[in-house]
mmCIF file of C-alpha atoms in Angstrom:
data_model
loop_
_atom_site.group_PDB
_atom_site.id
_atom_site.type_symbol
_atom_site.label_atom_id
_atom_site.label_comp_id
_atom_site.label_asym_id
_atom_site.label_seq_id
_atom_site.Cartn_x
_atom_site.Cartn_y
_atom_site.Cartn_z
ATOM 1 C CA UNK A 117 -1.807 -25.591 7.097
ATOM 2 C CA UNK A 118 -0.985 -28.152 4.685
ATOM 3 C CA UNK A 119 2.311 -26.883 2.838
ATOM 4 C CA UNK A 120 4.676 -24.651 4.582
ATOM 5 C CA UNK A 121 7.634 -23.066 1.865
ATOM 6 C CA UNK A 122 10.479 -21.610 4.045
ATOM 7 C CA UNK A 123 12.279 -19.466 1.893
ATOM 8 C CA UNK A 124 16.141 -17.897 3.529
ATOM 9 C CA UNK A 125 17.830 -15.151 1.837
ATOM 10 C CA UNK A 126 21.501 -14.868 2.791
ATOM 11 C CA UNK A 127 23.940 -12.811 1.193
ATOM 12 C CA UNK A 128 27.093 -13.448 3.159
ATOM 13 C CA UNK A 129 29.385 -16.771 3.652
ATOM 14 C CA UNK A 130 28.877 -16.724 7.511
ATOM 15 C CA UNK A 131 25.260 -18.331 8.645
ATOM 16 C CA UNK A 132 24.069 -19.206 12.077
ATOM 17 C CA UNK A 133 25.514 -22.232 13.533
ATOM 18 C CA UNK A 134 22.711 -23.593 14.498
ATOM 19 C CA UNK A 135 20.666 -22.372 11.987
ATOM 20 C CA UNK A 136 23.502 -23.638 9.680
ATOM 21 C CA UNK A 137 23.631 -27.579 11.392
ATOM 22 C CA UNK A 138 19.729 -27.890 10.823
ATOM 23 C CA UNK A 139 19.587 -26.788 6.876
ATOM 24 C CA UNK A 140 22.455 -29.153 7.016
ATOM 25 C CA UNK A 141 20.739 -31.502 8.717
ATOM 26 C CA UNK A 142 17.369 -30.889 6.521
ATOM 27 C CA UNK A 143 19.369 -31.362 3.363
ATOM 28 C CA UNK A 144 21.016 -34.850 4.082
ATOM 29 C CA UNK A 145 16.955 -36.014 5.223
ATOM 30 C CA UNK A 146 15.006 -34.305 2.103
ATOM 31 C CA UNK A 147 14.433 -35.052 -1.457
ATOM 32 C CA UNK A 148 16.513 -32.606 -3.292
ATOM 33 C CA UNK A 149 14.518 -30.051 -5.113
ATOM 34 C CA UNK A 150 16.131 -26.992 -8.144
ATOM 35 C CA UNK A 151 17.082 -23.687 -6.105
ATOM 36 C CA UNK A 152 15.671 -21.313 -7.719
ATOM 37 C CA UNK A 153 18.017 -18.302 -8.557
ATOM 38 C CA UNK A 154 16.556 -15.508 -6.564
ATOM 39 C CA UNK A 155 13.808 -14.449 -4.671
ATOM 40 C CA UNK A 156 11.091 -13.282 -7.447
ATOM 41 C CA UNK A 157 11.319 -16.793 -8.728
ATOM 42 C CA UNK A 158 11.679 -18.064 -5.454
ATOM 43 C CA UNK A 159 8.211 -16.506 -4.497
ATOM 44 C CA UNK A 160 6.530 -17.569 -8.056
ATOM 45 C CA UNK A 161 7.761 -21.247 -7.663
ATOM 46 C CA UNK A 162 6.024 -21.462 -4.455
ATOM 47 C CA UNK A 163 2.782 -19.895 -5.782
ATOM 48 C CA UNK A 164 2.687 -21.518 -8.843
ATOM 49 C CA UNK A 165 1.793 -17.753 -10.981
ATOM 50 C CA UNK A 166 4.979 -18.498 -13.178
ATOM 51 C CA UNK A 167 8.066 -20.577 -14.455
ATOM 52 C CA UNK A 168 11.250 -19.201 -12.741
ATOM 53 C CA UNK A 169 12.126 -17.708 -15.966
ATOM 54 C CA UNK A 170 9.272 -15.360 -16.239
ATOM 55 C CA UNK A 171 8.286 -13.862 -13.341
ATOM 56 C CA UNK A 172 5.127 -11.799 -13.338
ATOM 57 C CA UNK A 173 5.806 -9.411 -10.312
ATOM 58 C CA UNK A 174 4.937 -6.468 -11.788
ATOM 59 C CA UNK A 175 0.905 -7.064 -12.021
ATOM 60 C CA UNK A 176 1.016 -8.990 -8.801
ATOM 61 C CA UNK A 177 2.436 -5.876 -6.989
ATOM 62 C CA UNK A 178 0.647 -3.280 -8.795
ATOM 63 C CA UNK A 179 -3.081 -5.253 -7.912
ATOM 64 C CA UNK A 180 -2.179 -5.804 -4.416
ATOM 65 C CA UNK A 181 -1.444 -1.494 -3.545
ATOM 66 C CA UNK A 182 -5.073 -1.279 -5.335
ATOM 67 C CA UNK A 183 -4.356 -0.402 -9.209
ATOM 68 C CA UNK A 184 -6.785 -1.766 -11.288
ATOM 69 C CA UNK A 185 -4.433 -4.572 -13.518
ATOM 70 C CA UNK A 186 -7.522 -6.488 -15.418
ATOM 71 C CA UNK A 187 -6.269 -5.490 -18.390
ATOM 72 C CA UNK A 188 -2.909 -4.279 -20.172
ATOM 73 C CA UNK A 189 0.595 -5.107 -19.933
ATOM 74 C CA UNK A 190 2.582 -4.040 -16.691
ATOM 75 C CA UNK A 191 6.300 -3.591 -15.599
ATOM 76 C CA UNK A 192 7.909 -2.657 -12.368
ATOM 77 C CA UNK A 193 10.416 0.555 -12.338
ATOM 78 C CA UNK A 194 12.470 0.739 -9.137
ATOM 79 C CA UNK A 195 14.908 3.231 -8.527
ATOM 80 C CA UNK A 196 18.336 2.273 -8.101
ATOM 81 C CA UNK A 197 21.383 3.691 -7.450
ATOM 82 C CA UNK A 198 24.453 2.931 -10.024
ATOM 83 C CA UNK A 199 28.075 2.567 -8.176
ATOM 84 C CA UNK A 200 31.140 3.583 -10.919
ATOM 85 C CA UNK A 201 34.041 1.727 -10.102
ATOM 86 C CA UNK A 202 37.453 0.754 -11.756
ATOM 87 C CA UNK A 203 36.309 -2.609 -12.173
ATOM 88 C CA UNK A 204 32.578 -1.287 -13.936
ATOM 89 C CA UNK A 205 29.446 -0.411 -12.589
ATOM 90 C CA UNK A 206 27.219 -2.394 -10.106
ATOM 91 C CA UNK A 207 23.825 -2.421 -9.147
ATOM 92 C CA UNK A 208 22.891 -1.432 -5.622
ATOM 93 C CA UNK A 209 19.516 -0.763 -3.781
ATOM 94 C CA UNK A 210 18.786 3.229 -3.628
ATOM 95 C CA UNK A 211 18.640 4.161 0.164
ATOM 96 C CA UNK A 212 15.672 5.600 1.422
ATOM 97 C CA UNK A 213 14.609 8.580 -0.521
ATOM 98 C CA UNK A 214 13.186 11.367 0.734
ATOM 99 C CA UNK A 215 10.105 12.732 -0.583
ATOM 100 C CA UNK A 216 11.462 15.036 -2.713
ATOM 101 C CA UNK A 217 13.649 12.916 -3.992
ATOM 102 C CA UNK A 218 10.984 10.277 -4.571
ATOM 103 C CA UNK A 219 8.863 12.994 -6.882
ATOM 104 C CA UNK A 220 12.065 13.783 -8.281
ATOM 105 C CA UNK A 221 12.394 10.150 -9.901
ATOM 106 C CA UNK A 222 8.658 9.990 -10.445
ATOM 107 C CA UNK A 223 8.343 13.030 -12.191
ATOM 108 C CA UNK A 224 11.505 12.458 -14.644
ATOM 109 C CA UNK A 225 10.057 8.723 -14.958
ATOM 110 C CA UNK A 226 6.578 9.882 -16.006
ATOM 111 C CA UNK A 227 8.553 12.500 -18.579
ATOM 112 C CA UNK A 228 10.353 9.544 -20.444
ATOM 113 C CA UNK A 229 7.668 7.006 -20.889
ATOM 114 C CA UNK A 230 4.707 8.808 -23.147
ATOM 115 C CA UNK A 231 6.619 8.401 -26.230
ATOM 116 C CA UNK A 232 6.581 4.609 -25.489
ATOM 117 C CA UNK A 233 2.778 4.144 -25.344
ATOM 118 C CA UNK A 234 3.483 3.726 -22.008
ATOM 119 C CA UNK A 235 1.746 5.279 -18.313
ATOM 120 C CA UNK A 236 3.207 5.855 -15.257
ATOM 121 C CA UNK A 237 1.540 4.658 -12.015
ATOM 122 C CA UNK A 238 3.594 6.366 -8.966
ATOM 123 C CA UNK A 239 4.236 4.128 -5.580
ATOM 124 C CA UNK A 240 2.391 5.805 -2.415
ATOM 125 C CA UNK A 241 5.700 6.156 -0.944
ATOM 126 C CA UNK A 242 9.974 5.771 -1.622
ATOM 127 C CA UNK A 243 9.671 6.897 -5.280
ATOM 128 C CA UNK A 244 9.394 4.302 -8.281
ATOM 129 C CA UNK A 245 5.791 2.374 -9.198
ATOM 130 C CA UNK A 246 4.527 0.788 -12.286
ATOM 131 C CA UNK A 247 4.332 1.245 -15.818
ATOM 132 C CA UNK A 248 1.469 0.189 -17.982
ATOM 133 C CA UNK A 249 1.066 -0.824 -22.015
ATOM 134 C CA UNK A 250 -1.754 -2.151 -23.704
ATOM 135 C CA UNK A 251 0.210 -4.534 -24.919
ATOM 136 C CA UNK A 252 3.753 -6.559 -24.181
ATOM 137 C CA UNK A 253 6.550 -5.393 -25.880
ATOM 138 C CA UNK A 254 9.129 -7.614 -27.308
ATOM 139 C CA UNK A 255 12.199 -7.808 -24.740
ATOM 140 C CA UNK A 256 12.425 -9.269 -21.643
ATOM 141 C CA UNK A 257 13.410 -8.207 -18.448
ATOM 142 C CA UNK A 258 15.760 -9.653 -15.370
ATOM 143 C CA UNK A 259 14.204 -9.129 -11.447
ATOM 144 C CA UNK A 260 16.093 -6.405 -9.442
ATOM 145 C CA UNK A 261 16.598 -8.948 -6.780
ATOM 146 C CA UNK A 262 18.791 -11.330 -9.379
ATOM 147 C CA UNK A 263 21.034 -8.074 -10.320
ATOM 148 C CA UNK A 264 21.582 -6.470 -7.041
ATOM 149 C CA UNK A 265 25.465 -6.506 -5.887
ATOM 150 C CA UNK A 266 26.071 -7.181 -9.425
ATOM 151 C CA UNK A 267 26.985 -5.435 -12.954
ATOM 152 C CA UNK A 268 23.601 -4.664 -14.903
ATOM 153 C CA UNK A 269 25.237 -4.756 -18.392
ATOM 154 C CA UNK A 270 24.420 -8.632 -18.710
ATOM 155 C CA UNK A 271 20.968 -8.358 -17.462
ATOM 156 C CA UNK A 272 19.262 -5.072 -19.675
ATOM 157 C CA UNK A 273 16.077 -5.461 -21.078
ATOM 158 C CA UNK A 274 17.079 -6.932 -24.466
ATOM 159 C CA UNK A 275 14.941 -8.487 -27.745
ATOM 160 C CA UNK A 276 13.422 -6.607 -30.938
ATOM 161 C CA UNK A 277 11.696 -4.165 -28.999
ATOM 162 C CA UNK A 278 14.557 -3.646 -25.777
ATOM 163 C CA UNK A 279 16.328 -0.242 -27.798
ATOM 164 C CA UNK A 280 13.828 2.590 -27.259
ATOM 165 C CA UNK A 281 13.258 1.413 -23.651
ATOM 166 C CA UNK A 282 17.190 1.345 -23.149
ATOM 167 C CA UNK A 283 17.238 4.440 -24.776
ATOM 168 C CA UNK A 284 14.203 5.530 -22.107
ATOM 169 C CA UNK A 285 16.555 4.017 -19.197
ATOM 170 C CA UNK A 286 19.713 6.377 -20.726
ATOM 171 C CA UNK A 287 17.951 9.622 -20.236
ATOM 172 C CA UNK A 288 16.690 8.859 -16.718
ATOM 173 C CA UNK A 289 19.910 8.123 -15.781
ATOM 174 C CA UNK A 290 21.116 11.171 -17.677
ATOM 175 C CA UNK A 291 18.349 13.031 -15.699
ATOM 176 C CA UNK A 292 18.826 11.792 -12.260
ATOM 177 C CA UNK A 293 22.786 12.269 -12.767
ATOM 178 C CA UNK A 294 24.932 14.636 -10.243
ATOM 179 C CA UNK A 295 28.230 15.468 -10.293
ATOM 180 C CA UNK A 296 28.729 14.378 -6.531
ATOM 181 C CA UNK A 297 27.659 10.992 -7.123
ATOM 182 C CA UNK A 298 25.628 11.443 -3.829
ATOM 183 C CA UNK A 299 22.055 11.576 -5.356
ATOM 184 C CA UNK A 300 20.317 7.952 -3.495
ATOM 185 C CA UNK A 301 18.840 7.114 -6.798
ATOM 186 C CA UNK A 302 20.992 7.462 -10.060
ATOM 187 C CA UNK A 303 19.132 5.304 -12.212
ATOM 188 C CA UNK A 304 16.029 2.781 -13.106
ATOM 189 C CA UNK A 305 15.549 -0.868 -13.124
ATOM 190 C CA UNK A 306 12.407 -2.170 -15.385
ATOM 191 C CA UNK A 307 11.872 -6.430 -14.127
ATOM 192 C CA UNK A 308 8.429 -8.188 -13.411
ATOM 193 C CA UNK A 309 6.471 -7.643 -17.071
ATOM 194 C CA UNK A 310 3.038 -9.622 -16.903
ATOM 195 C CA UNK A 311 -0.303 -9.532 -18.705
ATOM 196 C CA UNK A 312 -2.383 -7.891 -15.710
ATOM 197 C CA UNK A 313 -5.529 -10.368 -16.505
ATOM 198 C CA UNK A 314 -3.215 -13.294 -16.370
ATOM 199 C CA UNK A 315 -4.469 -16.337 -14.202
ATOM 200 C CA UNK A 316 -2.791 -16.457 -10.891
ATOM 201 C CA UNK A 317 -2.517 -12.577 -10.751
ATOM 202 C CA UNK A 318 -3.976 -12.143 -7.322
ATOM 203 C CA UNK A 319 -7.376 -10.447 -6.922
ATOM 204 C CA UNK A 320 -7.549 -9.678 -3.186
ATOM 205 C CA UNK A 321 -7.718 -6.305 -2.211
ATOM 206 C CA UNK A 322 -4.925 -4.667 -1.246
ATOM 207 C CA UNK A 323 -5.898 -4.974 2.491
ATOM 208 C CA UNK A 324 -5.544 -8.529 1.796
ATOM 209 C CA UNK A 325 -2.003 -8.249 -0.045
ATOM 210 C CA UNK A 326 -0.503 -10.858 1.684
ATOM 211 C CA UNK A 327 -3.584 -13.806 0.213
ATOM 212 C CA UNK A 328 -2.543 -15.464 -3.138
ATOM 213 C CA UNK A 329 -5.158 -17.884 -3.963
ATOM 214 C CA UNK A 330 -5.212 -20.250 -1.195
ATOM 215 C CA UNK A 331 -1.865 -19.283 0.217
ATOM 216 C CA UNK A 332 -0.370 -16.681 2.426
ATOM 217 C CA UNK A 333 2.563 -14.348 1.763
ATOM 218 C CA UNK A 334 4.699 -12.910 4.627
ATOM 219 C CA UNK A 335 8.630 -10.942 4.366
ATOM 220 C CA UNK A 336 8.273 -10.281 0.636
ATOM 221 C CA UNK A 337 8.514 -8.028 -2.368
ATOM 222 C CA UNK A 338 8.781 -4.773 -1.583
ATOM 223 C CA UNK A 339 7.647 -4.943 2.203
ATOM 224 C CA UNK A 340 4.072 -5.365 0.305
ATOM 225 C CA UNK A 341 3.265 -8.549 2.051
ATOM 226 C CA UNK A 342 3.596 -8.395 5.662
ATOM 227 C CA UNK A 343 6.736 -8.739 8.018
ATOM 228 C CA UNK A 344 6.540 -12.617 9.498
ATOM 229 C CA UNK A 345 5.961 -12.536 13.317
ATOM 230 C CA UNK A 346 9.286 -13.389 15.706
ATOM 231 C CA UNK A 347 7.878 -17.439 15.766
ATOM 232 C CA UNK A 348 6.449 -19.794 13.091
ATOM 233 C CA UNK A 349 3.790 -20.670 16.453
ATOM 234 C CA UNK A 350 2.280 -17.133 16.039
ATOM 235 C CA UNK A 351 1.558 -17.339 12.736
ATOM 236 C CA UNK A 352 0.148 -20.881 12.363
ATOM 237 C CA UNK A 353 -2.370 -19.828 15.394
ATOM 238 C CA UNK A 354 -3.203 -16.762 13.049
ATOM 239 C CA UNK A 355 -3.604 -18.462 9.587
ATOM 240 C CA UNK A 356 -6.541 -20.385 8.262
ATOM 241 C CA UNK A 357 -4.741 -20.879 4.777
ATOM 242 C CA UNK A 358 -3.847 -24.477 3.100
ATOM 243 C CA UNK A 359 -0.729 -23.479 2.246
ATOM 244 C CA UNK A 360 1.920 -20.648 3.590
ATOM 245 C CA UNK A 361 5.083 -18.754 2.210
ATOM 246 C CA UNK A 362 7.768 -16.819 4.467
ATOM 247 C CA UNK A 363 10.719 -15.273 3.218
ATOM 248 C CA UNK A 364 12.846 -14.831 6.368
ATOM 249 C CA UNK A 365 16.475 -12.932 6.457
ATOM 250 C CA UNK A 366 19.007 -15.330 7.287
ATOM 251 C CA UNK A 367 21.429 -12.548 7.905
ATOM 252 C CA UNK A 368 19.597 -9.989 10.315
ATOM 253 C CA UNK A 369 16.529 -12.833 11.980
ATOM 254 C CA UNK A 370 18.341 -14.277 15.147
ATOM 255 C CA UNK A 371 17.716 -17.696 16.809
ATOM 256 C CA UNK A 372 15.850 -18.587 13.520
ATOM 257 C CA UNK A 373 16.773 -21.881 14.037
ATOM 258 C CA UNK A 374 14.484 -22.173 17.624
ATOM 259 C CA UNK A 375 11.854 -19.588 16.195
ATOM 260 C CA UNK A 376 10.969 -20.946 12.845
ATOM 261 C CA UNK A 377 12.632 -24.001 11.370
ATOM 262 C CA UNK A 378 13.147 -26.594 14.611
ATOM 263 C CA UNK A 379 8.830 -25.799 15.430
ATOM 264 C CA UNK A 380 8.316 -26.775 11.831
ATOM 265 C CA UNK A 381 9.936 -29.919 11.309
ATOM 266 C CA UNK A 382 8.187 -31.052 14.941
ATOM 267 C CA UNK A 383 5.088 -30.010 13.584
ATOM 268 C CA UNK A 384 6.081 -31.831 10.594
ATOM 269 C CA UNK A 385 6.599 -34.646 12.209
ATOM 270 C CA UNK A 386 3.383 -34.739 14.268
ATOM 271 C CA UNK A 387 1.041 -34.222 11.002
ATOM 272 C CA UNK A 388 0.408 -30.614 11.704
ATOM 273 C CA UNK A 389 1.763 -29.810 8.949
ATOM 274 C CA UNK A 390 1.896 -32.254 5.684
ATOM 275 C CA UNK A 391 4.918 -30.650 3.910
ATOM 276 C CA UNK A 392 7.955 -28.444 4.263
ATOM 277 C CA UNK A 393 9.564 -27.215 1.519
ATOM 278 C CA UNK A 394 12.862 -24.991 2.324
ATOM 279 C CA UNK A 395 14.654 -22.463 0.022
ATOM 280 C CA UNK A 396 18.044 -21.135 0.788
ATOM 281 C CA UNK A 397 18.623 -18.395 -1.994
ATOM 282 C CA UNK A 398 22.098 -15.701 -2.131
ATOM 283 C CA UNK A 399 24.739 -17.258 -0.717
ATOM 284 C CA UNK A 400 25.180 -21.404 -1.380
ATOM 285 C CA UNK A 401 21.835 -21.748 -2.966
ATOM 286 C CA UNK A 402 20.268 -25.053 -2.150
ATOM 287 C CA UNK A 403 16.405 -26.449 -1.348
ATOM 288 C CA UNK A 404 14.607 -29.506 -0.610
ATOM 289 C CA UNK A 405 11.472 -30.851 0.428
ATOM 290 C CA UNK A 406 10.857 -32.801 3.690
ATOM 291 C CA UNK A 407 7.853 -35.006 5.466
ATOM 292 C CA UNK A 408 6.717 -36.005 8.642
ATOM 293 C CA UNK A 409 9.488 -39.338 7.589
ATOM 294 C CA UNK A 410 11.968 -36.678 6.696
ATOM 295 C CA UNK A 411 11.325 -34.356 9.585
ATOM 296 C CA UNK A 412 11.969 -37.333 11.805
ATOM 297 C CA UNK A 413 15.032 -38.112 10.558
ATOM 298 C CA UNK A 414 16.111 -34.221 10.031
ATOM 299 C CA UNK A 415 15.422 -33.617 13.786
ATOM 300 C CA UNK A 416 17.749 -36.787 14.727
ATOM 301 C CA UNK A 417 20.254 -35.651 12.539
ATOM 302 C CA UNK A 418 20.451 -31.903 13.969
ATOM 303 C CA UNK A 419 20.521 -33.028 17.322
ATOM 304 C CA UNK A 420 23.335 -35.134 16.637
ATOM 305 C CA UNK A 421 24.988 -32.291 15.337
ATOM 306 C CA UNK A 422 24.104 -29.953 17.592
#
């Protein structure tokens, strides 16, 4: 492999020790490089499909569970669920829905977007799915992953054309409502838009979902791509790729200090591989880019700390 992108989500202040003394220790060593601001452009950076302010997900996803995205305009709608409090309303992640919950949302989706020019394709499975045009419309859209834990009111779809699809978004919510406030999905989130037949769209099949181009996806979007093994060893024995992106939990992945980081800065540093680049996105967002030079002097470093 010749680039390896490490990207870490953590959401909470607390990290690893020694998964905290080696970013540390990576950070001092590397050349600085722009966090990006959450994991959609996190993931679009490292493939190079998109600047980190337009993120095509949508068409990406859609193409790799087998819809046909050659042509047309698509967005992503994922339910969500909509928390009330006294200090306004925040986005959260819907739990698992069941599957009549999941037809539920599909089916009051479907209703709202005809009069929009607009189709809906279902998910296989946990409700939301995609929505096709023939053409963009004029508004843009923020990723769920950038709103989650947070109000939504700042991050609507907004522009010329943003009122008939916020409009569209009001009577789902008005649809999916109950007076309990139990129901796991309360609401919709629309994020990703992207010309399907847009270069760096990937065209593997979907049992190929995690191949983009010449690289290989693990840990992301939407459980799509698939889960990264419990060592960076099993992988690299697994891959034949030139370059390879994992998006790893910081907060749940144990020992991912030993298991993923530690084997590839000494990999690193014996030309195995010919560059690291490591994303920490959530909580203290930071990256940078590290050599076999770098690795060297990362390795020294942590063990110092350590």
């Amino acid at each position: 492999m010749h680039t390896l992108t490490l990207i870490l989500q953590t959401r909470y202040a607390d990290v690893q020790p020694d998964l905290a003394a080696v970013l540390a220790a990576c950070a001092r060593a590397g050349r600085p490089w722009p966090p990006p601001a959450h994991l959609s452009a996190a993931l679009c950076a490292s493939l190079h499909l998109a600047d980190a302010g337009h993120c095509p997900a949508a068409p990406i996803l859609a193409r790799a569970s087998g819809l046909d995205t050659r042509t047309g305009y698509w967005l992503r709608l994922d339910p969500v669920h909509l928390d009330i409090t006294l200090h306004g309303p925040t986005l959260q992640p819907a739990r698992l829905l069941t599957p009549a919950e999941a037809d539920r949302f599909n089916a009051e989706a479907a209703a709202i977007l005809p009069p929009l020019g607009a189709h809906f394709h279902p998910a296989a499975s946990g409700g939301g799915g995609w929505v096709e045009l023939e053409r963009p419309p004029a508004m843009t859209t923020t990723p769920l992953d950038a709103v989650l834990g947070r109000s939504p009111i700042p991050h609507l779809p907004r522009g010329e054309g943003a009122r008939d699809w916020l409009h569209a978004l009001h009577h789902l919510q008005m649809a999916l409502h109950d007076d309990d406030g139990r129901a796991a999905a309360n609401s919709g989130w629309l994020w990703g838009g992207g010309l399907g037949g847009a270069a760096g769209v990937p065209s593997a099949p979907a049992a190929d979902i995690g191949r983009c181009g010449d690289a290989e996806v693990l840990g992301a979007w939407h459980s799509l791509f698939p889960a990264p093994p419990a060592h960076l060893d099993v992988w690299l024995t697994t891959t034949q790729q030139a370059k390879g992106v994992c998006v790893l939990d910081a907060d749940n992945h144990t020992n991912l200090a030993e298991t993923w980081l530690l084997p590839a800065l000494r990999r690193l540093r014996h030309l195995q591989l010919r560059r690291l680049i490591l994303i920490q996105i959530g909580n203290q967002p930071r990256a940078c880019v590290l050599g076999p030079w770098q690795a060297w002097r990362a390795l020294f470093t942590a063990s110092r700390i350590g």
